[in-house]
Coordinates of C-alpha atoms in Angstrom, one line a residue:
Chain A
Q1 CA -14.2 26.9 53.7
K2 CA -15.6 24.3 51.1
E3 CA -16.6 25.7 47.8
V4 CA -19.8 23.7 48.0
E5 CA -21.7 23.0 51.4
Q6 CA -24.1 20.5 51.8
D7 CA -25.8 19.3 55.3
P8 CA -25.1 15.6 55.7
G9 CA -28.0 14.9 57.6
P10 CA -29.4 12.3 58.3
L11 CA -32.9 13.6 57.2
S12 CA -35.6 11.4 58.2
V13 CA -39.3 11.8 56.7
P14 CA -42.5 10.0 56.9
E15 CA -43.7 8.3 53.5
G16 CA -45.6 11.0 51.6
A17 CA -43.6 13.9 52.9
I18 CA -42.1 16.6 50.8
V19 CA -38.5 16.5 51.1
S20 CA -36.1 19.7 50.6
L21 CA -32.3 19.1 50.2
N22 CA -30.0 22.2 49.8
C23 CA -26.8 23.1 49.0
T24 CA -25.0 26.4 49.1
Y25 CA -21.9 27.5 47.3
S26 CA -19.1 30.1 47.1
N27 CA -18.2 30.2 43.6
S28 CA -20.2 32.7 41.5
A29 CA -18.8 31.1 38.2
F30 CA -20.7 27.7 38.7
Q31 CA -23.2 27.6 35.8
Y32 CA -24.1 23.7 35.5
F33 CA -25.9 22.4 38.9
M34 CA -26.6 18.6 39.1
W35 CA -28.4 16.3 41.6
Y36 CA -27.2 12.6 42.1
R37 CA -28.7 9.8 44.1
Q38 CA -26.4 7.3 45.5
Y39 CA -27.9 4.0 47.0
S40 CA -25.8 2.2 49.7
R41 CA -22.7 0.6 47.9
K42 CA -23.6 1.8 44.6
G43 CA -22.5 4.4 42.2
P44 CA -24.1 7.9 42.1
E45 CA -26.5 8.3 39.3
L46 CA -27.7 11.4 37.7
L47 CA -31.4 12.8 38.8
M48 CA -31.4 16.1 37.6
Y49 CA -29.2 18.7 35.6
T50 CA -30.0 22.4 35.4
Y51 CA -28.1 24.9 33.5
S52 CA -28.0 28.5 35.2
S53 CA -30.9 29.8 37.2
G54 CA -34.4 28.6 37.4
N55 CA -36.6 25.5 38.2
K56 CA -36.8 22.2 36.4
E57 CA -39.3 19.3 37.0
D58 CA -39.1 15.7 36.4
G59 CA -42.0 13.6 37.8
R60 CA -41.8 14.0 41.7
F61 CA -38.3 15.8 41.6
T62 CA -37.8 19.6 41.2
A63 CA -34.5 21.4 41.2
Q64 CA -34.2 24.9 41.9
V65 CA -31.1 27.4 41.2
D66 CA -30.9 30.6 42.9
K67 CA -27.8 32.2 41.7
S68 CA -28.1 35.4 43.1
S69 CA -28.2 33.8 46.6
K70 CA -25.6 30.8 45.6
Y71 CA -28.2 28.2 46.8
I72 CA -29.7 25.0 45.0
S73 CA -32.4 23.0 46.2
L74 CA -33.7 19.6 45.3
F75 CA -37.7 18.8 46.3
I76 CA -39.0 15.3 46.3
R77 CA -42.6 15.4 46.4
D78 CA -44.9 12.2 47.9
S79 CA -41.4 10.8 49.2
Q80 CA -41.4 7.0 49.0
P81 CA -39.3 4.6 51.3
S82 CA -37.2 3.8 47.7
D83 CA -36.1 7.5 47.9
S84 CA -34.1 6.4 50.8
A85 CA -30.5 7.4 49.8
T86 CA -27.6 9.9 50.0
Y87 CA -28.2 12.8 47.6
L88 CA -25.3 14.4 46.4
C89 CA -25.1 18.2 44.6
A90 CA -22.6 18.9 42.4
M91 CA -21.9 22.0 40.2
S92 CA -19.2 23.2 37.3
P93 CA -18.3 26.3 36.2
Y94 CA -18.1 25.0 32.4
T95 CA -18.5 21.6 30.5
G96 CA -15.8 19.0 30.8
G97 CA -16.1 17.4 34.0
F98 CA -12.8 18.3 35.3
K99 CA -13.8 21.2 37.6
T100 CA -17.0 19.6 38.8
I101 CA -17.3 20.2 42.7
F102 CA -19.5 17.7 44.5
G103 CA -21.1 18.3 48.0
A104 CA -20.7 15.7 50.7
G105 CA -24.2 14.5 50.4
T106 CA -27.3 14.3 52.4
R107 CA -28.4 11.2 53.8
L108 CA -32.2 10.9 53.5
F109 CA -34.4 8.2 55.1
V110 CA -38.2 7.7 54.3
K111 CA -39.9 5.8 56.9
A112 CA -42.8 3.5 55.8
Chain B
D1 CA -24.2 1.7 35.3
A2 CA -24.1 3.1 31.8
G3 CA -22.0 0.5 30.4
I4 CA -19.0 0.8 33.1
T5 CA -17.2 -1.9 35.0
Q6 CA -14.8 -1.5 37.5
S7 CA -12.3 -4.3 38.7
P8 CA -11.7 -5.2 41.3
R9 CA -14.5 -4.5 43.5
H10 CA -13.1 -5.0 46.4
K11 CA -9.5 -4.9 47.5
V12 CA -7.2 -5.2 50.7
T13 CA -3.6 -4.5 50.4
E14 CA -0.6 -3.5 52.3
T15 CA 0.9 -0.1 52.6
G16 CA 3.8 0.3 50.2
T17 CA 2.4 -2.2 47.7
P18 CA 1.5 -1.0 44.2
V19 CA -2.3 -1.4 43.0
T20 CA -4.0 -0.9 40.0
L21 CA -7.7 -0.4 39.4
R22 CA -9.3 -0.8 36.0
C23 CA -12.4 1.1 34.5
H24 CA -13.8 -0.4 31.6
Q25 CA -16.4 1.1 29.4
T26 CA -18.3 -0.4 26.2
E27 CA -19.8 2.7 24.7
N28 CA -16.8 4.4 23.2
H29 CA -17.1 7.5 25.5
R30 CA -14.0 10.1 24.8
Y31 CA -14.0 11.4 28.5
M32 CA -13.2 9.2 31.5
Y33 CA -12.7 10.3 35.1
W34 CA -11.3 8.9 38.3
Y35 CA -12.9 10.1 41.6
R36 CA -12.5 9.0 45.4
Q37 CA -15.1 9.0 47.7
D38 CA -14.7 9.7 51.6
P39 CA -17.1 10.4 54.3
G40 CA -17.3 14.4 54.8
H41 CA -15.6 15.2 51.5
G42 CA -18.0 14.1 49.0
L43 CA -16.6 12.8 45.4
R44 CA -13.0 14.2 44.5
L45 CA -11.5 14.2 41.2
I46 CA -8.0 12.4 40.8
H47 CA -7.3 12.2 37.2
Y48 CA -9.3 12.3 33.9
S49 CA -8.8 11.5 30.3
Y50 CA -10.1 13.3 27.1
G51 CA -8.8 10.7 24.6
V52 CA -6.3 7.7 24.3
K53 CA -3.1 8.8 25.7
D54 CA -4.5 12.1 27.0
T55 CA -4.9 12.6 30.7
D56 CA -4.4 15.2 33.4
K57 CA -4.5 15.9 36.9
G58 CA -7.4 16.6 39.4
E59 CA -7.9 17.9 42.7
V60 CA -6.2 15.0 44.6
S61 CA -3.7 13.5 42.2
D62 CA -0.7 13.0 44.5
G63 CA 0.4 9.5 44.9
Y64 CA -1.8 8.5 41.7
S65 CA -1.1 7.8 38.4
V66 CA -3.2 6.9 35.3
S67 CA -3.1 5.3 31.8
R68 CA -5.4 5.1 28.8
S69 CA -3.8 3.0 26.0
K70 CA -7.3 2.2 24.7
T71 CA -10.5 4.0 24.7
E72 CA -12.6 1.8 26.7
D73 CA -10.0 1.3 29.3
F74 CA -8.8 3.7 31.9
L75 CA -6.4 2.5 34.5
L76 CA -5.7 4.0 38.0
T77 CA -2.2 3.1 39.7
L78 CA -1.4 3.8 43.4
E79 CA 2.5 3.4 43.0
S80 CA 3.1 2.8 46.4
A81 CA -0.2 2.5 48.6
T82 CA -0.6 4.5 51.8
S83 CA -3.4 4.3 54.6
S84 CA -4.7 7.6 53.6
Q85 CA -5.6 6.2 50.0
T86 CA -8.2 3.9 51.9
S87 CA -11.3 4.9 50.1
V88 CA -14.1 4.0 47.5
Y89 CA -12.9 4.8 44.1
F90 CA -15.3 5.7 41.3
C91 CA -14.7 5.8 37.6
A92 CA -17.2 7.8 35.4
I93 CA -17.6 8.6 31.8
R94 CA -19.1 11.4 29.9
S95 CA -20.1 11.6 26.2
S96 CA -18.8 14.4 23.9
G97 CA -21.1 17.0 23.4
S98 CA -23.4 16.0 26.0
E99 CA -24.7 18.1 28.8
E100 CA -22.7 18.6 32.0
T101 CA -23.3 15.1 33.4
Q102 CA -21.4 12.1 34.1
Y103 CA -22.1 8.6 34.6
F104 CA -20.9 6.6 37.3
G105 CA -19.3 2.9 37.7
P106 CA -20.1 0.9 40.8
G107 CA -17.1 1.7 42.6
T108 CA -14.1 -0.1 44.2
R109 CA -13.5 -0.3 47.8
L110 CA -10.0 0.0 48.7
L111 CA -8.5 -1.0 52.2
V112 CA -4.7 -0.2 52.9
L113 CA -3.6 -1.8 56.0

């Protein structure tokens, strides 16, 4: 079993829909949780960063962490065609980057 | 791409040949990382560096070596390329004292025939 599980999709939604992307994990030591967006043939770019449990909102994006369920989510409100990309979750037990585990990514298509 | 460049951006090589990929940063970050990205596996850490001449192995380091003789350059070498090393390679940086976030370069697509 992988430490981080993420549904690869693809997920296809109409423009304006609310999108929910999720990851589950098995390592209870994870404390730092990230979401990256990756456009085709580009490097991943950081979208959201959360430490420990709770919610974090940034514009149309909301990240949620439920450590008791070992489950994290990214919500995208009012989705746009420009949101079409692969979304990677990532998590780490501590700072330093050398123990960051990435999900395989969920591919999202937002149809105009 | 946070001041990160990678070269070459694309490379085709033959099994058994050595290959070196270069990552260059312009912002003097201490930490640098090499990842590979494969379908179904996400990003996996190959090697990382926490300073000049200070490097360590990641999750999938077999068959790879790295060097960092200057702050701005982090080199990844495939000593004798194999077809299983066909992948997209990403370099990343992280600033000292920052939150647990990394910033990625544009990637190098490597095909080993």
